[in-house]
CSV table of C-alpha atoms and ligand atoms in Angstrom, one decimal:
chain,number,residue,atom,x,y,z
X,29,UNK,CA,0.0,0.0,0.0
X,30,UNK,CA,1.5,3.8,-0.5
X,31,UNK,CA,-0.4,7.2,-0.1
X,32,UNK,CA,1.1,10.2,0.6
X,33,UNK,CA,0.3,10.6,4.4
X,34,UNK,CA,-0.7,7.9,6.9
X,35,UNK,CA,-2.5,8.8,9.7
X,36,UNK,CA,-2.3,6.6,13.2
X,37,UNK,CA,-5.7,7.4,15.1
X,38,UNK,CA,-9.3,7.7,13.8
X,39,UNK,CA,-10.6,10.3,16.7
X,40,UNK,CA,-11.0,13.8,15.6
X,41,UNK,CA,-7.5,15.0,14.9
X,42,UNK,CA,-6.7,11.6,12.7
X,43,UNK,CA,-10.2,12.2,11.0
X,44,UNK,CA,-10.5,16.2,10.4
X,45,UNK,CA,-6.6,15.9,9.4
X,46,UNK,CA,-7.5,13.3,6.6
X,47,UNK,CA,-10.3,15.5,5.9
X,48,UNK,CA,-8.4,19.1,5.4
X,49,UNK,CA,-5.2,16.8,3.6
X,50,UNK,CA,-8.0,15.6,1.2
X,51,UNK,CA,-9.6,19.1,0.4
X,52,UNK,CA,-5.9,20.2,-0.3
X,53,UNK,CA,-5.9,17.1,-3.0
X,54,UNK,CA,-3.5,14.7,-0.7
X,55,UNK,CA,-3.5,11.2,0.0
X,56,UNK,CA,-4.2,9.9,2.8
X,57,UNK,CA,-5.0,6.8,4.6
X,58,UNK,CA,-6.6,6.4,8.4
X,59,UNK,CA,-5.2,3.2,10.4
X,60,UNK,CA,-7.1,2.8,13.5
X,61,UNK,CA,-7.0,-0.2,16.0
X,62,UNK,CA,-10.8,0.2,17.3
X,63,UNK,CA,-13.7,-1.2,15.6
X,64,UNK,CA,-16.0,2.1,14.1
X,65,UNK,CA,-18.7,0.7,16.7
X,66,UNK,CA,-16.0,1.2,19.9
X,67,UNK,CA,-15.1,4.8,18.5
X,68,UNK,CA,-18.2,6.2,18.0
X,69,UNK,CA,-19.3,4.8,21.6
X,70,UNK,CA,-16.9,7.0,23.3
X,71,UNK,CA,-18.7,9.7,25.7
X,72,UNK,CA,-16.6,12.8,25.3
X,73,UNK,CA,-17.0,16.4,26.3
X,74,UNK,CA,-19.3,19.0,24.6
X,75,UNK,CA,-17.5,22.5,23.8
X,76,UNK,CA,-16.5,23.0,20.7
X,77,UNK,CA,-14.6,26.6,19.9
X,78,UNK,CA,-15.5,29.3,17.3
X,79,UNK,CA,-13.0,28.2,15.3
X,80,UNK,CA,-13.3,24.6,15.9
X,81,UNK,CA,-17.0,24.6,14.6
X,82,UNK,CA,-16.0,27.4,11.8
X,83,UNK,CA,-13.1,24.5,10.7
X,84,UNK,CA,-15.7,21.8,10.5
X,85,UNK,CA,-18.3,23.7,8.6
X,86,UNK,CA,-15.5,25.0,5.7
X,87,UNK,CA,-14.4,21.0,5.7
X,88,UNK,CA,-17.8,20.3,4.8
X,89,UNK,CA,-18.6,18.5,7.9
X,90,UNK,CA,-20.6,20.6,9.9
X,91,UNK,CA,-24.0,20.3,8.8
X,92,UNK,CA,-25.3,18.4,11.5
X,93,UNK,CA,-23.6,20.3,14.3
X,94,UNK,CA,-25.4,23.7,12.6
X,95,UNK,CA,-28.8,21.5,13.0
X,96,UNK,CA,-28.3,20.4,16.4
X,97,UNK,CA,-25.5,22.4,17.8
X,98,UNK,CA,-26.4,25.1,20.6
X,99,UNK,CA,-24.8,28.1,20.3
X,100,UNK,CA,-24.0,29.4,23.7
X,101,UNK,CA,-23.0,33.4,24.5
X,102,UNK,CA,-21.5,32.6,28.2
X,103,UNK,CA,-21.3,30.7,30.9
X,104,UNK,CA,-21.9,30.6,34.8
X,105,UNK,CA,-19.3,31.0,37.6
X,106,UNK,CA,-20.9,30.2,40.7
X,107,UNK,CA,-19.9,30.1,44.6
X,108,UNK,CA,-22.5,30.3,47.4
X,109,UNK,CA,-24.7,32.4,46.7
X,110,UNK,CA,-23.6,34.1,43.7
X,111,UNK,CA,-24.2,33.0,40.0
X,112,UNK,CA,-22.7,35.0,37.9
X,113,UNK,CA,-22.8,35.1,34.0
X,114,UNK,CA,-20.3,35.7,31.5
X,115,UNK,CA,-21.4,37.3,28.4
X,116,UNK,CA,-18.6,36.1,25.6
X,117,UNK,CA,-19.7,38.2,22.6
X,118,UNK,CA,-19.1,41.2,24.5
X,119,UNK,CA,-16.2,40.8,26.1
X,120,UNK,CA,-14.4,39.3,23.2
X,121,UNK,CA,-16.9,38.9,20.2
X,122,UNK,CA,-16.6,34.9,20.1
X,123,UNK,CA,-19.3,32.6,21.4
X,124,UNK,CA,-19.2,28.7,22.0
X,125,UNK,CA,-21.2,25.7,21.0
X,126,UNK,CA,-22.6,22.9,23.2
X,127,UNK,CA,-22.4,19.6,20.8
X,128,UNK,CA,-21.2,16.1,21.5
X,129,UNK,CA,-17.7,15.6,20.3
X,130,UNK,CA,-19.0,12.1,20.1
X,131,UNK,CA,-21.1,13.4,17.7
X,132,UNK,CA,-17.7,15.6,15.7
X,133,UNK,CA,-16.2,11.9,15.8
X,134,UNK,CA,-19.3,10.4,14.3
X,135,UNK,CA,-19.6,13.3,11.1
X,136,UNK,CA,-16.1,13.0,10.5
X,137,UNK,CA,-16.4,9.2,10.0
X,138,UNK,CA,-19.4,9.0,8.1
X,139,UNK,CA,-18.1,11.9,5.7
X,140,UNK,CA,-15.3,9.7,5.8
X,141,UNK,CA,-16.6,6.5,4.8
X,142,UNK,CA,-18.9,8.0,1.9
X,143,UNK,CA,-16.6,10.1,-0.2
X,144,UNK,CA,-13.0,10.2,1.8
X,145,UNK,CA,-9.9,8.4,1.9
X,146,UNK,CA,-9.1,5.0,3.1
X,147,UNK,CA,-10.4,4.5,6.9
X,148,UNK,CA,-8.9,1.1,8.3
X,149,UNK,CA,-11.0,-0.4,11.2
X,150,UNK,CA,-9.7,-3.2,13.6
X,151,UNK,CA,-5.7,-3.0,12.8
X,152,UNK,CA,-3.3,-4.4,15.2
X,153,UNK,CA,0.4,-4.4,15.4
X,154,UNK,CA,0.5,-0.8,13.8
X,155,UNK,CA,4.2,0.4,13.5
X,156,UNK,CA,6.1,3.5,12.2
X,157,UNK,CA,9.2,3.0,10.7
X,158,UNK,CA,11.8,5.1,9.3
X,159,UNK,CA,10.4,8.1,10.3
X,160,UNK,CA,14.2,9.7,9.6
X,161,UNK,CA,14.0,9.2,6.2
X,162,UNK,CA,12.1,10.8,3.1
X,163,UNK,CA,10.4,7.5,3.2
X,164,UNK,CA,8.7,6.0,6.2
X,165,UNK,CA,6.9,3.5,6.2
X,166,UNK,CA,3.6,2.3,8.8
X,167,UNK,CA,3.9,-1.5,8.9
X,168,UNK,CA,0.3,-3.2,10.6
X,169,UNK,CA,-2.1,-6.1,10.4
X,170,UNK,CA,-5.3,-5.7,8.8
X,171,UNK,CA,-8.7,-6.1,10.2
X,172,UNK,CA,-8.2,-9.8,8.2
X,173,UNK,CA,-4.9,-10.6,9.9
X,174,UNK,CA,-3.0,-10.0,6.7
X,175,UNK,CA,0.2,-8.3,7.7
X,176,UNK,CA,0.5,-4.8,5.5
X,177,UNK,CA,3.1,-2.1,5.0
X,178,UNK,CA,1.7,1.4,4.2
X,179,UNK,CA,4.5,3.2,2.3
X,180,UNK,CA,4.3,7.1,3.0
X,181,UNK,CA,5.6,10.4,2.1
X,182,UNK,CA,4.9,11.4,5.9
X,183,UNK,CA,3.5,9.6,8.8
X,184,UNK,CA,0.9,11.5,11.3
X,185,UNK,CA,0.7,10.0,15.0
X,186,UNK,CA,-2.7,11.1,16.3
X,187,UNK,CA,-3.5,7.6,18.3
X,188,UNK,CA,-4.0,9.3,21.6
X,189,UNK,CA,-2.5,9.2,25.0
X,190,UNK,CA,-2.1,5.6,25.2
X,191,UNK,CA,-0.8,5.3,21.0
X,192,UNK,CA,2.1,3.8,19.4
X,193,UNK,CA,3.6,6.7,18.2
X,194,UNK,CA,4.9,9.3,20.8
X,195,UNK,CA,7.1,7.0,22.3
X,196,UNK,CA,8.9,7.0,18.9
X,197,UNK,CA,9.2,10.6,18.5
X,198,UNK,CA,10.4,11.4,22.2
X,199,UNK,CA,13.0,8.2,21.9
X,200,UNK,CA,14.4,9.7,18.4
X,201,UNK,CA,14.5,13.3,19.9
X,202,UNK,CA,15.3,13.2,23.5
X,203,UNK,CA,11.9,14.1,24.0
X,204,UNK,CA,10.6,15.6,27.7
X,205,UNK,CA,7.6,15.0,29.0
X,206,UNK,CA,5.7,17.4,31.5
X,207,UNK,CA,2.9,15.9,34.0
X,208,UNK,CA,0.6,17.2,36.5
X,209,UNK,CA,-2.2,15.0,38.4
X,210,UNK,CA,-4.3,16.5,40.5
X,211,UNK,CA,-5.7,15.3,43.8
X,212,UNK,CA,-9.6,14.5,42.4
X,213,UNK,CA,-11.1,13.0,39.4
X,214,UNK,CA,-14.6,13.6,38.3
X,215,UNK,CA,-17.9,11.6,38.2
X,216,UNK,CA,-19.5,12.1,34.7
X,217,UNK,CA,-23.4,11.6,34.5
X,218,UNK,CA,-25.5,11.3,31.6
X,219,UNK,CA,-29.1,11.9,32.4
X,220,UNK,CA,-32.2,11.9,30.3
X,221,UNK,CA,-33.7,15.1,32.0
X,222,UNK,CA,-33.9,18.8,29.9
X,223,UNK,CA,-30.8,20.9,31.7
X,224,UNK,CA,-31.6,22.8,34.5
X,225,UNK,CA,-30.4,25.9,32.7
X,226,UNK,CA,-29.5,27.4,29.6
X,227,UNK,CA,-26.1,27.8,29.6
X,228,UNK,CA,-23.0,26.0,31.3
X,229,UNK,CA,-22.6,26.0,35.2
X,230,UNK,CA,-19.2,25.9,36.6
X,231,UNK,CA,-19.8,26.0,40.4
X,232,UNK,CA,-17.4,25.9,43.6
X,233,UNK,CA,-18.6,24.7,46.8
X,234,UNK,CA,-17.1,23.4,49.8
X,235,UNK,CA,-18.5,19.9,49.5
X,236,UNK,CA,-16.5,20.1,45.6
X,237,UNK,CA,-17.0,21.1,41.9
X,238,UNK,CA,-19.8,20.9,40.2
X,239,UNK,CA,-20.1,21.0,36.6
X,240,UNK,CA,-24.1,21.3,34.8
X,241,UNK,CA,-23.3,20.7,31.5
X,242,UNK,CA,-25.9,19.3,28.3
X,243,UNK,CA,-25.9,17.2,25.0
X,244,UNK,CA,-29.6,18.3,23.8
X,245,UNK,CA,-32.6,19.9,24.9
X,246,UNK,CA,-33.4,16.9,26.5
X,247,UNK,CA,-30.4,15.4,27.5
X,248,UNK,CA,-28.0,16.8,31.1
X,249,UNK,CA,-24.5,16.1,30.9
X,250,UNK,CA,-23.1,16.6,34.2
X,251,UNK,CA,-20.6,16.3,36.7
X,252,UNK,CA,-19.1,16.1,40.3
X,253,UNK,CA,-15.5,16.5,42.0
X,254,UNK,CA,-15.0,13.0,43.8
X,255,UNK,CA,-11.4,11.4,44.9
X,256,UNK,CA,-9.4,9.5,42.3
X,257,UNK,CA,-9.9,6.6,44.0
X,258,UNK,CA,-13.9,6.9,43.8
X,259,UNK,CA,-15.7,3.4,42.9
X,260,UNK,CA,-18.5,4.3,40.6
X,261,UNK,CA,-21.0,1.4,42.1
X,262,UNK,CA,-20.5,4.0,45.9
X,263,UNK,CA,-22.4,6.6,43.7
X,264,UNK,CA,-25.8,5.3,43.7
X,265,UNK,CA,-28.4,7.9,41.3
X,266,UNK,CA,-29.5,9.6,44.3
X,267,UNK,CA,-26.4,10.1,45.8
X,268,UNK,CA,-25.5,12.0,42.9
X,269,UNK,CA,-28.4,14.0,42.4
X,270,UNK,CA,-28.3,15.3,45.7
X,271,UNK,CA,-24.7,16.0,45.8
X,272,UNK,CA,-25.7,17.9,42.3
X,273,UNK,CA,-28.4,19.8,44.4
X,274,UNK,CA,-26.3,20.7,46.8
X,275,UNK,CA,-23.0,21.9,44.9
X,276,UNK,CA,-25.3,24.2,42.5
X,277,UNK,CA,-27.5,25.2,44.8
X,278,UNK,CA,-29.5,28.8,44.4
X,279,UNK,CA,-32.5,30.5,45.6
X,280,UNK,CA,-35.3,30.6,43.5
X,281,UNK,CA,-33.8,27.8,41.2
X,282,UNK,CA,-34.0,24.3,41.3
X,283,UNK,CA,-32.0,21.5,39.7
X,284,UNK,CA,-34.3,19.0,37.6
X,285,UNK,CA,-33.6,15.3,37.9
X,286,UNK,CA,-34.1,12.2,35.8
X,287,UNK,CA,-33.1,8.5,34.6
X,288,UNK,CA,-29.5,8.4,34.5
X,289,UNK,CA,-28.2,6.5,31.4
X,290,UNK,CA,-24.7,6.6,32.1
X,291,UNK,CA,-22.2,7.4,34.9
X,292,UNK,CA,-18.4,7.0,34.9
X,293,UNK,CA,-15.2,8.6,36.5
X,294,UNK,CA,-12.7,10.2,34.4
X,295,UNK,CA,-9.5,11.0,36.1
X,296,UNK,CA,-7.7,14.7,35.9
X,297,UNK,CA,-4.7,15.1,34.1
X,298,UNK,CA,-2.5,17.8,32.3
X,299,UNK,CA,0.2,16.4,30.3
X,300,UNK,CA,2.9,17.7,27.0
X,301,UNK,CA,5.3,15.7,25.4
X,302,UNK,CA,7.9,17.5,23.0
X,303,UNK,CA,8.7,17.8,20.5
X,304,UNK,CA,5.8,17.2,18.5
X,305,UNK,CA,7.7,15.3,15.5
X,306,UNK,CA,11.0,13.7,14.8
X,307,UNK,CA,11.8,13.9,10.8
X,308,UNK,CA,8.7,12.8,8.9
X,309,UNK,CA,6.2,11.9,12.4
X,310,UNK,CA,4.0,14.5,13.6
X,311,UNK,CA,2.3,14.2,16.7
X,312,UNK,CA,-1.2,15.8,17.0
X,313,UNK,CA,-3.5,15.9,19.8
X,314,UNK,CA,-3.9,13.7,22.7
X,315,UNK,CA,-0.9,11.5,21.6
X,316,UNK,CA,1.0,14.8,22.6
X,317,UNK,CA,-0.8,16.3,25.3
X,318,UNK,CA,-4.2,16.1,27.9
X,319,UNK,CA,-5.5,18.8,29.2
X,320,UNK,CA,-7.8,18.4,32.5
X,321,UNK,CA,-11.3,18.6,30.9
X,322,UNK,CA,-12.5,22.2,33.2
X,323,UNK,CA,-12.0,24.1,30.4
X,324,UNK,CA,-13.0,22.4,27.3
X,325,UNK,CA,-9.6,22.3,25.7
X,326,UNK,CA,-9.4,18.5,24.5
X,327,UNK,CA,-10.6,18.7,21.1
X,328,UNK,CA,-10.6,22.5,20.3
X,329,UNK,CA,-6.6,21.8,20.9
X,330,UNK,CA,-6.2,18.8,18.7
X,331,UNK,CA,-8.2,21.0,15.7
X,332,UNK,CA,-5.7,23.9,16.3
X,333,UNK,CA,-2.6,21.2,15.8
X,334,UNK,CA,-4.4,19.7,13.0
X,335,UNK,CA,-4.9,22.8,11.3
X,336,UNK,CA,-1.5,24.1,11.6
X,337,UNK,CA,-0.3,20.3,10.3
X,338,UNK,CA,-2.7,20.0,7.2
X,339,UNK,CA,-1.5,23.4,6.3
X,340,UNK,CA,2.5,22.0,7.0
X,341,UNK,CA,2.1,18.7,5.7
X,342,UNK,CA,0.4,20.5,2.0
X,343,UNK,CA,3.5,23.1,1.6
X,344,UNK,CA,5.9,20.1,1.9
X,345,UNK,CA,4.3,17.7,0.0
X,346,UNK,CA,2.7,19.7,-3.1
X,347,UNK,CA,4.9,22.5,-2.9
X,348,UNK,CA,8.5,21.1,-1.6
X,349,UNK,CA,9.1,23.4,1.2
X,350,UNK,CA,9.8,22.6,4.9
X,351,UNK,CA,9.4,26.1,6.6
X,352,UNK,CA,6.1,25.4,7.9
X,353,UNK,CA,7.1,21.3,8.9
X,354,UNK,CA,10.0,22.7,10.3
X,355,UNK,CA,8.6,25.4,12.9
X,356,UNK,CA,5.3,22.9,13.1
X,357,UNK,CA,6.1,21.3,16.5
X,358,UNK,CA,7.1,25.3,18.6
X,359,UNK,CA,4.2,26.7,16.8
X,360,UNK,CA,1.6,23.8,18.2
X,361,UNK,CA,3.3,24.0,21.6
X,362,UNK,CA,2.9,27.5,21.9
X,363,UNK,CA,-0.9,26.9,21.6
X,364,UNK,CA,-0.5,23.7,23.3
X,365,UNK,CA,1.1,24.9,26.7
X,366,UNK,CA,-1.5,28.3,26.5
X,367,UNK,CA,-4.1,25.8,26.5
X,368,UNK,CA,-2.2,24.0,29.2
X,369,UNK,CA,-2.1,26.7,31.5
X,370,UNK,CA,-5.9,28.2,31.1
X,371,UNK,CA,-7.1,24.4,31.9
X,372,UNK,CA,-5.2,24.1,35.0
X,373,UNK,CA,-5.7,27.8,35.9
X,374,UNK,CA,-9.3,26.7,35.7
X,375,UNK,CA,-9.3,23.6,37.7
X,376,UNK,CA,-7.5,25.2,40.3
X,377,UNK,CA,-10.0,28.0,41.0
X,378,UNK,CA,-12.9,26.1,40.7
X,379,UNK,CA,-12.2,22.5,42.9
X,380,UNK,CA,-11.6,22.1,45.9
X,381,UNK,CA,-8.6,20.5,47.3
X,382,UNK,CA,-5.5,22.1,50.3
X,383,UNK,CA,-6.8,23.9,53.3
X,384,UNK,CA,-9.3,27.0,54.6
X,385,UNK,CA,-6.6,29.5,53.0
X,386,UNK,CA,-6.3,27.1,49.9
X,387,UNK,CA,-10.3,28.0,49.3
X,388,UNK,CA,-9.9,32.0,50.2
X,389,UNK,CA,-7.8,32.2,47.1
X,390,UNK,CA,-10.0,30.4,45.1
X,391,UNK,CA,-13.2,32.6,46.4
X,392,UNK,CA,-11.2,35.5,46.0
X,393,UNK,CA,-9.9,34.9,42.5
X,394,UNK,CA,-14.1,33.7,41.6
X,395,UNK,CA,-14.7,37.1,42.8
X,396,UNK,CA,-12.5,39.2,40.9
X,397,UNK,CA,-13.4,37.1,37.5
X,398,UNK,CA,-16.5,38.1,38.4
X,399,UNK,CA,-15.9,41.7,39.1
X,400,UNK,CA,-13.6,42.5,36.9
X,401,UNK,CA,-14.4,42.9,33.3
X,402,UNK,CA,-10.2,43.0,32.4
X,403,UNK,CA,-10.3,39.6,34.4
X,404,UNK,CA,-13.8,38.2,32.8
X,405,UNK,CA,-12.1,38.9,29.5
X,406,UNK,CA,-9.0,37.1,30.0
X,407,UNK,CA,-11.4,34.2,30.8
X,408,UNK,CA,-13.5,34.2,28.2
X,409,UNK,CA,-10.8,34.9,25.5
X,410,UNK,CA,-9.5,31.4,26.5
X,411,UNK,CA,-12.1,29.6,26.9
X,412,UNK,CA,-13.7,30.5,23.7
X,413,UNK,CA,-10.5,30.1,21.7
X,414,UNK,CA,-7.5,32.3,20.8
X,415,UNK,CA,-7.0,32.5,16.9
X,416,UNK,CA,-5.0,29.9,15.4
X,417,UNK,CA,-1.5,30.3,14.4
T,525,LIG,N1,-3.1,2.0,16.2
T,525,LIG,C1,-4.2,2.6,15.6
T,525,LIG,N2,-5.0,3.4,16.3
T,525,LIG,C2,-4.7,3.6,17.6
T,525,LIG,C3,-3.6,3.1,18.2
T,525,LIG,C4,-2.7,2.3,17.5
T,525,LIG,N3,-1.7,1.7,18.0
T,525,LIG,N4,-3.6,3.5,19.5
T,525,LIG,C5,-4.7,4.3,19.7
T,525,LIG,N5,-5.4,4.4,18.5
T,525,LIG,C6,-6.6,5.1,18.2
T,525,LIG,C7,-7.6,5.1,19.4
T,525,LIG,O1,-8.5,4.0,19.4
T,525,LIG,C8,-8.4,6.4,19.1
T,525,LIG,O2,-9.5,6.1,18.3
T,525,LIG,O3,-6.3,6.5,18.1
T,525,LIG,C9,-7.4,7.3,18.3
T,525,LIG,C10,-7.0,8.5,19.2
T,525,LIG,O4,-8.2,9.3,19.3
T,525,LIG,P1,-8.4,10.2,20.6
T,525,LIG,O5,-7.9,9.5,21.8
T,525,LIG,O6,-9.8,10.7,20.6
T,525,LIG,O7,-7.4,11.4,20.5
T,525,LIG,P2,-7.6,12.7,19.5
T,525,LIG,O8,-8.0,12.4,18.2
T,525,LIG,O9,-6.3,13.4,19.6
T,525,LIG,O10,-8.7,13.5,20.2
T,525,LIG,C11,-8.4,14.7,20.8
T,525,LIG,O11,-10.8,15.0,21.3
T,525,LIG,O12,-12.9,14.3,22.0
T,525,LIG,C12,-11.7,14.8,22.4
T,525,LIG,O13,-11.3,13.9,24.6
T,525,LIG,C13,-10.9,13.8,23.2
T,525,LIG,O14,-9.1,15.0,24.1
T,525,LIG,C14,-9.5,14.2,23.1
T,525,LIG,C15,-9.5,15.1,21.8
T,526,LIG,C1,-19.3,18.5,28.6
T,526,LIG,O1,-20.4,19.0,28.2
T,526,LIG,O2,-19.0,17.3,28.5
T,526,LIG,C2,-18.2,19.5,29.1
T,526,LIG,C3,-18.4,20.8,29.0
T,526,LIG,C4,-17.5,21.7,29.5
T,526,LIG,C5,-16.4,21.3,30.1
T,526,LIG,C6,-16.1,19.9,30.2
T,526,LIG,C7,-17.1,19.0,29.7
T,526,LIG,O3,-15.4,22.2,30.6
């Protein structure tokens, strides 16, 4: 097999990579180890930035998410008492959209599948090889056990935290890695009950974070701070809704409840590995750095690498010129440790963790984010998405 680019990783950087490589007229194909079925059954978060959504619609991709997306002007800050809105569009003219990146995942693949490049489900033993060279090479066993080789012009790892091919790059470069855990995790709920409100919640309390989140007009997505260490079968559905209750708690207003369809615990984590290539690999997305999910970074960062690779990946291979494959990896780390900071800057204000002074900090910097319009700005800047490149 040869195409021009092969792409390790069918989540949404592999896929909207293939996608933006394919409107530029370059090969690709998509390797990926899952079965479609497993993919598109991942429960993800459900931000996506102005650009991100902007992105998909020029790919021709974003149909759907203009049907069923919700745009959303703000969001809420809230500590006893106090519920406080941000209004993005005027303090920095950029809004955000509530839809399932489940759902990003699940356009991308069917677009995919009827008009796009190869997409490879169920492949094993995936391996990139001389990625030094002008000419690496991905060798792999098909979904039939047939052992392949995938000859490429350039090789793109975007198989995730736990992929095949950072560990290559950081053992060809001397790579460093940089990580951060933090001292709580969060209880994810799915619920089939219309959300409590209209926009995002994002509320400190003493008993923990909660996070009121959606999918749908009828559908909550929501969340609690719990240990690391939590055991999901502790949490019965009560439990949860009245620790919900509780966290977001405000007079006159009242938390709706319902069936919960589906309840996990994802842990916290921030996490960059560079470089971000090592001769013809690139790295993009989570296979080069997690962000902890309080500020909505996870995808929106992997469509900022992806759009500063498709545009790389084209001047190199239809136009011969490694400027833009050569500054690639400082370019995406600049976003990538931006993105970094804002999501832990977030977490920290907004859980609870340390001592009585650790939580007068965090009340005081709530309180000047939400007196401050120079400080609300800064917020909402970030979390709607700085421009790309
Ligand atoms: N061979 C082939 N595919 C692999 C391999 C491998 N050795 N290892 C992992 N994969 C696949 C995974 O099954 C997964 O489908 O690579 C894909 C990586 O996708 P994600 O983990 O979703 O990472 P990414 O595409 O970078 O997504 C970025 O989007 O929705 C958010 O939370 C998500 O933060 C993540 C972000
Ligand atoms: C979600 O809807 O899953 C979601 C929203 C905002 C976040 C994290 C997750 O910061």
């Amino acid at each position: 097999m040869r195409t021009q680019v092969g792409i390790i990783g069918a989540g949404p950087a592999g896929l909207l990579l293939s996608r933006l490589l394919q409107l530029q007229g370059i090969d690709t194909v998509v390797l990926e180890n899952r079965s479609r079925d497993y993919v598109e059954a991942r429960i993800r978060a459900g931000i996506l930035e102005e650009h991100t959504v902007q992105t998909l619609v020029d790919a021709g991709v974003g149909e759907r998410l203009q049907r069923e997306g919700l745009p959303h002007d703000g969001v809420y800050l809230q500590y006893p008492g106090v519920r406080h809105h941000l209004d993005f569009p005027s303090l920095c003219g950029r809004r955000v959209w509530a839809y399932g990146q489940t759902e990003v995942t699940k356009d991308l693949i069917s677009a995919q599948l009827h008009d796009g490049p190869p997409l490879l489900f169920g492949v094993s033993d995936v391996v990139p090889e001389d990625v030094d060279g002008d000419s690496p090479r991905i060798r792999f066993t098909d979904a039939d056990g047939v052992p392949q080789v995938l000859e490429c012009d350039a090789i793109a790892g975007t198989d995730g935290f736990h992929g095949v091919s950072r560990p290559v790059v950081t053992a060809g470069t001397g790579g460093r890695l940089w990580e951060r855990t933090y001292p709580y995790a969060w209880l994810g709920v799915l619920a089939d009950v219309a959300p409590s409100t209209d926009e995002l919640v994002y509320a400190w309390h003493p008993d923990g974070f909660a996070l009121l989140s959606m999918r749908s007009p009828s559908v909550s997505r929501l969340y609690l701070q719990v240990d690391p260490g939590e055991r999901i079968e502790d949490w019965s559905d009560d439990r949860i809704w009245t620790a919900l209750a509780t966290r977001s708690a405000l007079d006159g207003w009242e938390l709706e409840t319902g069936p919960v369809t589906e309840k996990s615990v994802l842990p916290m984590r921030s996490f960059v590995s560079a470089p971000m290539r090592r001769g013809r690999l690139f790295l993009a997305g989570d296979a080069a750095h997690i962000v902890p999910p309080t500020g909505a970074k996870g995808l929106n960062l992997a469509v900022a690498d992806v759009t500063l690779l498709a545009t790389a990946l084209t001047r190199l291979l239809a136009g011969g010129r490694t400027d833009l494959v050569d500054t690639y990896s400082d370019r995406a780390l600049a976003r990538v440790w931006r993105c970094t900071h804002f999501s832990w800057w977030m977490t920290s204000m907004l859980h609870r963790a340390g001592d009585d002074f650790d939580a007068e900090l965090q009340l005081s910097q709530l309180r000047r984010v939400c007196g401050s319009e120079a400080a609300a700005r800064e917020l909402a800047e970030n979390y709607t998405g700085l421009p790309v490149g």
